[in-house]
Short mmCIF file of C-alpha atoms and ligand atoms in Angstrom, two decimals:
data_model
loop_
_atom_site.label_atom_id
_atom_site.label_comp_id
_atom_site.label_asym_id
_atom_site.label_seq_id
_atom_site.Cartn_x
_atom_site.Cartn_y
_atom_site.Cartn_z
CA MET A 1 110.75 -22.45 146.65
CA ILE A 2 111.94 -24.20 143.41
CA MET A 3 114.01 -27.25 144.16
CA LYS A 4 116.55 -28.21 141.39
CA LYS A 5 117.25 -31.78 142.03
CA ILE A 6 117.18 -35.07 140.18
CA VAL A 7 114.66 -37.35 141.99
CA LEU A 8 114.38 -41.08 141.29
CA VAL A 9 110.95 -42.58 142.33
CA THR A 10 110.40 -46.37 142.19
CA GLY A 11 106.76 -47.44 141.65
CA ALA A 12 105.67 -44.25 140.03
CA THR A 13 103.00 -45.85 137.97
CA SER A 14 100.46 -45.74 140.76
CA GLY A 15 99.54 -44.47 144.28
CA PHE A 16 102.18 -42.70 146.29
CA GLY A 17 104.89 -42.98 143.61
CA LYS A 18 102.80 -41.18 140.97
CA ALA A 19 101.80 -38.48 143.61
CA ILE A 20 105.46 -38.10 144.76
CA ALA A 21 106.74 -37.66 141.14
CA ILE A 22 104.06 -34.93 140.58
CA LYS A 23 104.80 -33.20 143.79
CA PHE A 24 108.59 -32.91 142.91
CA ALA A 25 107.83 -31.98 139.27
CA VAL A 26 105.57 -29.21 140.42
CA ASN A 27 108.50 -27.89 142.51
CA GLY A 28 110.95 -27.84 139.62
CA CYS A 29 112.82 -31.22 139.92
CA LYS A 30 113.86 -33.44 137.10
CA LEU A 31 112.28 -36.91 137.50
CA ILE A 32 113.43 -40.48 136.91
CA ILE A 33 110.14 -42.50 137.10
CA THR A 34 110.25 -46.35 137.21
CA GLY A 35 107.83 -49.19 137.36
CA ARG A 36 106.86 -52.34 135.35
CA ARG A 37 103.89 -50.88 133.40
CA ASN A 38 105.41 -49.08 130.59
CA ASP A 39 101.98 -47.59 129.27
CA ARG A 40 101.51 -45.77 132.56
CA LEU A 41 105.13 -44.59 132.69
CA LYS A 42 104.77 -43.04 129.34
CA ASP A 43 101.50 -41.40 130.18
CA LEU A 44 103.03 -39.90 133.35
CA LYS A 45 106.19 -38.78 131.60
CA MET A 46 103.98 -36.87 129.09
CA LYS A 47 101.95 -35.37 131.83
CA LEU A 48 104.88 -34.23 133.82
CA GLU A 49 106.64 -32.75 130.80
CA GLN A 50 103.55 -31.02 129.45
CA GLU A 51 101.95 -29.72 132.68
CA TYR A 52 104.99 -29.03 134.71
CA LYS A 53 107.59 -28.42 131.90
CA THR A 54 110.15 -30.68 133.60
CA GLU A 55 112.48 -33.17 132.18
CA VAL A 56 111.60 -36.92 132.78
CA LEU A 57 113.28 -40.09 132.20
CA ALA A 58 111.00 -43.20 132.31
CA LEU A 59 112.69 -46.56 133.15
CA CYS A 60 110.68 -49.73 132.84
CA PHE A 61 112.03 -52.51 135.04
CA ASP A 62 111.28 -54.92 137.89
CA VAL A 63 113.02 -53.96 141.11
CA ARG A 64 113.21 -57.68 142.04
CA ASN A 65 115.75 -58.29 139.22
CA SER A 66 119.05 -57.21 140.49
CA ALA A 67 120.70 -57.39 136.92
CA GLU A 68 117.98 -55.17 135.51
CA VAL A 69 118.47 -52.66 138.41
CA GLU A 70 122.22 -52.57 137.98
CA LYS A 71 121.94 -52.15 134.05
CA ASN A 72 119.37 -49.41 134.30
CA ILE A 73 121.34 -47.43 136.86
CA HIS A 74 124.74 -47.98 135.28
CA SER A 75 123.49 -46.93 131.80
CA LEU A 76 121.85 -43.68 132.91
CA PRO A 77 122.62 -40.89 130.32
CA GLU A 78 125.37 -38.55 131.56
CA ASN A 79 122.98 -35.73 132.44
CA TRP A 80 120.93 -38.03 134.65
CA LYS A 81 123.75 -39.69 136.60
CA VAL A 82 123.63 -37.43 139.59
CA ILE A 83 120.66 -38.62 141.61
CA ASP A 84 120.08 -36.24 144.44
CA VAL A 85 117.03 -38.12 146.05
CA LEU A 86 116.28 -41.75 145.76
CA VAL A 87 112.63 -42.57 146.86
CA ASN A 88 112.33 -46.33 147.41
CA ASN A 89 108.56 -46.61 147.14
CA ALA A 90 107.90 -49.67 145.02
CA GLY A 91 106.20 -52.32 147.10
CA LEU A 92 103.21 -54.40 147.73
CA ALA A 93 101.11 -56.64 149.93
CA VAL A 94 99.86 -59.92 148.44
CA GLY A 95 97.35 -62.11 150.27
CA MET A 96 96.29 -61.95 153.91
CA HIS A 97 96.25 -65.44 155.47
CA PRO A 98 97.26 -67.00 158.79
CA VAL A 99 100.87 -68.10 158.54
CA HIS A 100 99.96 -71.85 158.36
CA GLU A 101 97.80 -71.19 155.29
CA GLY A 102 100.27 -68.69 153.65
CA ILE A 103 100.78 -68.86 149.91
CA LEU A 104 104.57 -69.28 149.31
CA GLU A 105 104.36 -67.34 145.95
CA ASP A 106 102.88 -64.34 147.77
CA TRP A 107 105.55 -64.43 150.45
CA GLU A 108 108.34 -64.42 147.83
CA ARG A 109 106.69 -61.43 145.97
CA MET A 110 106.52 -59.39 149.09
CA ILE A 111 109.92 -60.13 150.41
CA ASP A 112 111.66 -59.87 146.95
CA THR A 113 109.89 -56.51 146.28
CA ASN A 114 109.74 -54.83 149.49
CA MET A 115 113.13 -55.67 150.92
CA LYS A 116 115.39 -57.04 148.15
CA GLY A 117 114.16 -54.61 145.53
CA LEU A 118 114.80 -51.65 147.87
CA LEU A 119 118.21 -52.99 148.66
CA TYR A 120 119.21 -53.49 145.01
CA MET A 121 118.11 -49.88 144.26
CA THR A 122 120.12 -48.62 147.22
CA ARG A 123 123.08 -50.71 146.26
CA PHE A 124 123.41 -49.29 142.84
CA VAL A 125 122.33 -45.70 143.50
CA ALA A 126 124.17 -45.03 146.84
CA PRO A 127 127.84 -45.34 145.38
CA SER A 128 127.48 -42.11 143.34
CA MET A 129 126.12 -40.42 146.38
CA VAL A 130 129.00 -41.65 148.56
CA ALA A 131 131.57 -40.44 145.83
CA ARG A 132 129.88 -36.90 145.89
CA ARG A 133 129.29 -36.77 149.67
CA LYS A 134 125.78 -35.80 149.08
CA GLY A 135 122.41 -37.34 148.49
CA HIS A 136 119.10 -38.46 150.25
CA ILE A 137 117.58 -41.93 150.41
CA ILE A 138 113.83 -41.94 151.38
CA ASN A 139 112.39 -45.36 152.04
CA ILE A 140 108.60 -45.91 152.18
CA GLY A 141 107.99 -48.12 155.09
CA SER A 142 104.60 -48.53 156.82
CA ILE A 143 102.95 -48.64 160.23
CA ALA A 144 102.98 -52.33 159.44
CA GLY A 145 106.82 -52.10 159.99
CA LYS A 146 106.29 -51.05 163.61
CA GLU A 147 103.14 -53.00 164.61
CA VAL A 148 102.03 -56.53 163.52
CA TYR A 149 98.40 -57.33 162.85
CA PRO A 150 96.49 -60.65 162.35
CA ASN A 151 97.27 -62.25 158.95
CA GLY A 152 99.82 -59.48 158.15
CA ASN A 153 102.68 -61.81 158.96
CA VAL A 154 104.97 -61.56 156.01
CA TYR A 155 103.95 -58.13 154.77
CA CYS A 156 104.60 -56.82 158.30
CA GLY A 157 107.89 -58.77 158.35
CA SER A 158 108.97 -57.13 155.08
CA LYS A 159 108.17 -53.72 156.42
CA PHE A 160 109.92 -54.44 159.75
CA GLY A 161 112.81 -55.30 157.39
CA VAL A 162 112.49 -51.99 155.70
CA ASP A 163 112.75 -50.39 159.09
CA ALA A 164 115.95 -52.26 160.08
CA ILE A 165 117.42 -51.75 156.71
CA THR A 166 116.77 -47.96 156.78
CA ARG A 167 118.43 -47.56 160.16
CA GLY A 168 121.32 -49.70 159.04
CA THR A 169 121.77 -47.65 155.86
CA ARG A 170 121.63 -44.42 157.84
CA ILE A 171 124.57 -45.70 160.03
CA ASP A 172 126.54 -46.96 157.15
CA LEU A 173 126.25 -43.66 155.18
CA VAL A 174 126.50 -41.11 157.83
CA PRO A 175 130.30 -40.71 157.22
CA TYR A 176 129.45 -39.62 153.74
CA ASN A 177 126.83 -36.85 154.59
CA ILE A 178 124.02 -38.81 153.06
CA LYS A 179 120.51 -38.36 154.62
CA VAL A 180 118.44 -41.53 155.11
CA THR A 181 114.83 -41.18 156.01
CA GLN A 182 111.92 -43.61 156.37
CA ILE A 183 108.30 -42.41 155.83
CA LEU A 184 105.78 -44.79 157.50
CA PRO A 185 102.12 -44.28 156.57
CA GLY A 186 99.04 -45.79 157.98
CA ALA A 187 95.97 -46.49 155.76
CA VAL A 188 95.94 -44.90 152.28
CA ASN A 189 93.43 -45.64 149.62
CA THR A 190 95.51 -46.46 146.53
CA GLU A 191 95.65 -49.71 144.41
CA PHE A 192 97.52 -51.21 147.47
CA SER A 193 94.42 -53.20 148.62
CA ILE A 194 93.32 -54.12 145.19
CA VAL A 195 96.75 -55.80 144.79
CA ARG A 196 96.55 -57.31 148.26
CA PHE A 197 93.20 -58.84 147.57
CA LYS A 198 94.20 -59.94 144.02
CA GLY A 199 91.75 -57.77 142.20
CA ASP A 200 88.77 -58.04 144.56
CA LYS A 201 87.77 -54.34 144.46
CA GLU A 202 84.70 -54.79 146.83
CA LYS A 203 86.99 -56.29 149.58
CA ALA A 204 89.62 -53.63 148.90
CA ASP A 205 87.06 -50.81 149.19
CA SER A 206 85.68 -52.22 152.48
CA MET A 207 89.00 -51.58 154.08
CA TYR A 208 88.51 -47.77 153.90
CA LYS A 209 84.74 -47.64 154.92
CA GLY A 210 83.69 -45.61 157.89
CA PHE A 211 86.83 -43.35 158.28
CA ILE A 212 88.84 -40.97 156.05
CA PRO A 213 92.05 -42.60 154.97
CA LEU A 214 95.17 -40.69 153.96
CA THR A 215 95.58 -39.85 150.20
CA ALA A 216 98.63 -40.53 148.09
CA GLU A 217 99.00 -36.66 147.94
CA ASP A 218 99.24 -36.55 151.80
CA VAL A 219 102.20 -39.00 151.57
CA ALA A 220 103.74 -37.05 148.70
CA ASP A 221 103.63 -33.85 150.87
CA ALA A 222 105.53 -35.67 153.63
CA VAL A 223 108.12 -36.92 151.26
CA TYR A 224 108.63 -33.49 149.73
CA TYR A 225 108.83 -31.94 153.17
CA VAL A 226 111.69 -34.20 154.31
CA ALA A 227 113.44 -33.58 151.07
CA SER A 228 113.31 -29.83 151.33
CA LEU A 229 114.84 -29.38 154.82
CA PRO A 230 118.26 -27.58 155.00
CA ASP A 231 121.42 -29.60 154.40
CA HIS A 232 122.19 -30.18 158.19
CA VAL A 233 118.71 -31.41 158.99
CA ASN A 234 117.57 -35.03 158.49
CA VAL A 235 114.13 -36.53 159.46
CA ASN A 236 114.99 -40.10 160.59
CA GLU A 237 111.45 -41.28 160.42
CA LEU A 238 108.09 -39.84 160.00
CA ILE A 239 104.88 -41.81 160.88
CA LEU A 240 101.87 -40.42 159.09
CA MET A 241 98.43 -41.66 160.07
CA PRO A 242 94.82 -40.85 159.29
CA THR A 243 93.36 -38.95 162.24
CA ALA A 244 90.90 -41.81 162.69
CA GLN A 245 93.67 -44.44 162.93
CA ALA A 246 95.52 -44.74 166.23
CA SER A 247 97.47 -47.80 165.50
CA SER A 248 97.65 -50.67 162.94
CA MET A 249 94.46 -52.15 164.43
CA HIS A 250 92.62 -49.24 166.06
CA PHE A 251 90.35 -47.29 163.87
CA HIS A 252 87.50 -44.93 164.84
CA LYS A 253 84.86 -45.90 162.31
CA VAL A 254 81.38 -44.31 161.95
P1 LIG B 1 100.07 -49.05 144.65
O1 LIG B 1 99.72 -50.42 144.34
O2 LIG B 1 99.21 -48.03 144.24
O3 LIG B 1 101.59 -48.77 143.96
C1 LIG B 1 102.58 -49.61 144.12
C2 LIG B 1 103.70 -49.27 143.11
O4 LIG B 1 104.77 -50.26 143.28
C3 LIG B 1 103.28 -49.38 141.63
O5 LIG B 1 103.73 -48.29 140.96
C4 LIG B 1 104.00 -50.58 141.18
O6 LIG B 1 104.32 -50.50 139.73
C5 LIG B 1 105.16 -50.67 141.97
N1 LIG B 1 105.77 -51.97 142.10
C6 LIG B 1 105.21 -53.15 142.62
N2 LIG B 1 105.99 -54.20 142.43
C7 LIG B 1 107.06 -53.70 141.62
C8 LIG B 1 108.20 -54.36 141.15
N3 LIG B 1 108.47 -55.73 141.32
N4 LIG B 1 109.02 -53.64 140.34
C9 LIG B 1 108.79 -52.36 140.13
N5 LIG B 1 107.83 -51.68 140.69
C10 LIG B 1 106.93 -52.40 141.46
O7 LIG B 1 100.42 -49.05 146.15
P2 LIG B 1 100.80 -47.66 147.13
O8 LIG B 1 101.19 -46.49 146.28
O9 LIG B 1 99.87 -47.54 148.28
O10 LIG B 1 102.18 -48.29 147.93
C11 LIG B 1 103.43 -47.65 147.59
C12 LIG B 1 104.38 -48.09 148.78
O11 LIG B 1 103.75 -47.70 150.00
C13 LIG B 1 104.51 -49.69 149.01
O12 LIG B 1 105.84 -49.91 149.38
C14 LIG B 1 103.54 -49.96 150.16
O13 LIG B 1 103.81 -51.20 150.75
C15 LIG B 1 103.66 -48.72 150.94
N6 LIG B 1 102.48 -48.37 151.86
C16 LIG B 1 101.21 -48.42 151.38
C17 LIG B 1 100.19 -48.00 152.31
C18 LIG B 1 98.79 -48.03 151.91
O14 LIG B 1 97.90 -48.08 152.79
N7 LIG B 1 98.46 -47.78 150.55
C19 LIG B 1 100.53 -47.65 153.81
C20 LIG B 1 101.90 -47.73 154.10
C21 LIG B 1 102.89 -48.07 153.09
P3 LIG B 1 104.11 -51.50 138.66
O15 LIG B 1 103.00 -52.47 138.97
O16 LIG B 1 104.00 -50.83 137.34
O17 LIG B 1 105.47 -52.24 138.65
C1 LIG B 2 99.92 -50.61 154.46
C2 LIG B 2 99.13 -50.29 155.61
O1 LIG B 2 98.15 -51.25 157.65
O2 LIG B 2 97.40 -52.15 155.58
O3 LIG B 2 101.31 -50.62 154.66
O4 LIG B 2 99.54 -52.70 156.51
S1 LIG B 2 98.59 -51.63 156.42
#
């Protein structure tokens, strides 16, 4: 079924965001793709336009900068202003230390990106949805937003924050017919762990040894599923795990 919607995906330069953009493009949507790495945005825009014959607007900005978020959303061209689906995906984990050894700069990056960035995007996109009484906000949380694990302290805190913000957003926007969904994946092998371990690819790869993690495409399928339901149906939250992962800390590894 062709879905004629305008979908904005943050963090589309890698991992889930890129897979989500492709999934919606394949299904006929117009895409607004965002991220900080402009070369990757340009490559993805070209791919989506050429392979899937869809229209794409690429916006390069940092979600942590509220002025940049406001400027980019408020200066959208007329034919891109009606955002039907906002996917708040941009996010990261940086560092993995016990709290007494935590690196303050890492904490700021996680909290500013995962919580404040998501809030800024919502703050500037939602008013047009409210005015139209229509729209869908899909936040990418994590199993780390339901269960804490050793040395996950601040990342988990930021995702518990996403969980609370998502629930609060749903309550605030229910009078305006706006759907609010949280997708909470378990382990997915993207650039996530490379960022977490600051470029140590060996350490990143070791996280996914001995079991089959989810792929970014599995997450994109779930996001597309919740976005394609009838107008009167909303998925509040969807926890998506590898079959070999029972909880944040319980893996069946062979
Ligand atoms: P990736 O590292 O592959 O992608 C992260 C994306 O976020 C990139 O496109 C990056 O773009 C963007 N991003 C990061 N910081 C900023 C910023 N300040 N401004 C704008 N964009 C930013 O990771 P994943 O695809 O795996 O992660 C996507 C989301 O899923 C994150 O919120 C993560 O917490 C969550 N998640 C990941 C899981 C996993 O196991 N991989 C499991 C559960 C949830 P750029 O660098 O170009 O700005
Ligand atoms: C990413 C999954 O378990 O590494 O959100 O925190 S986990």
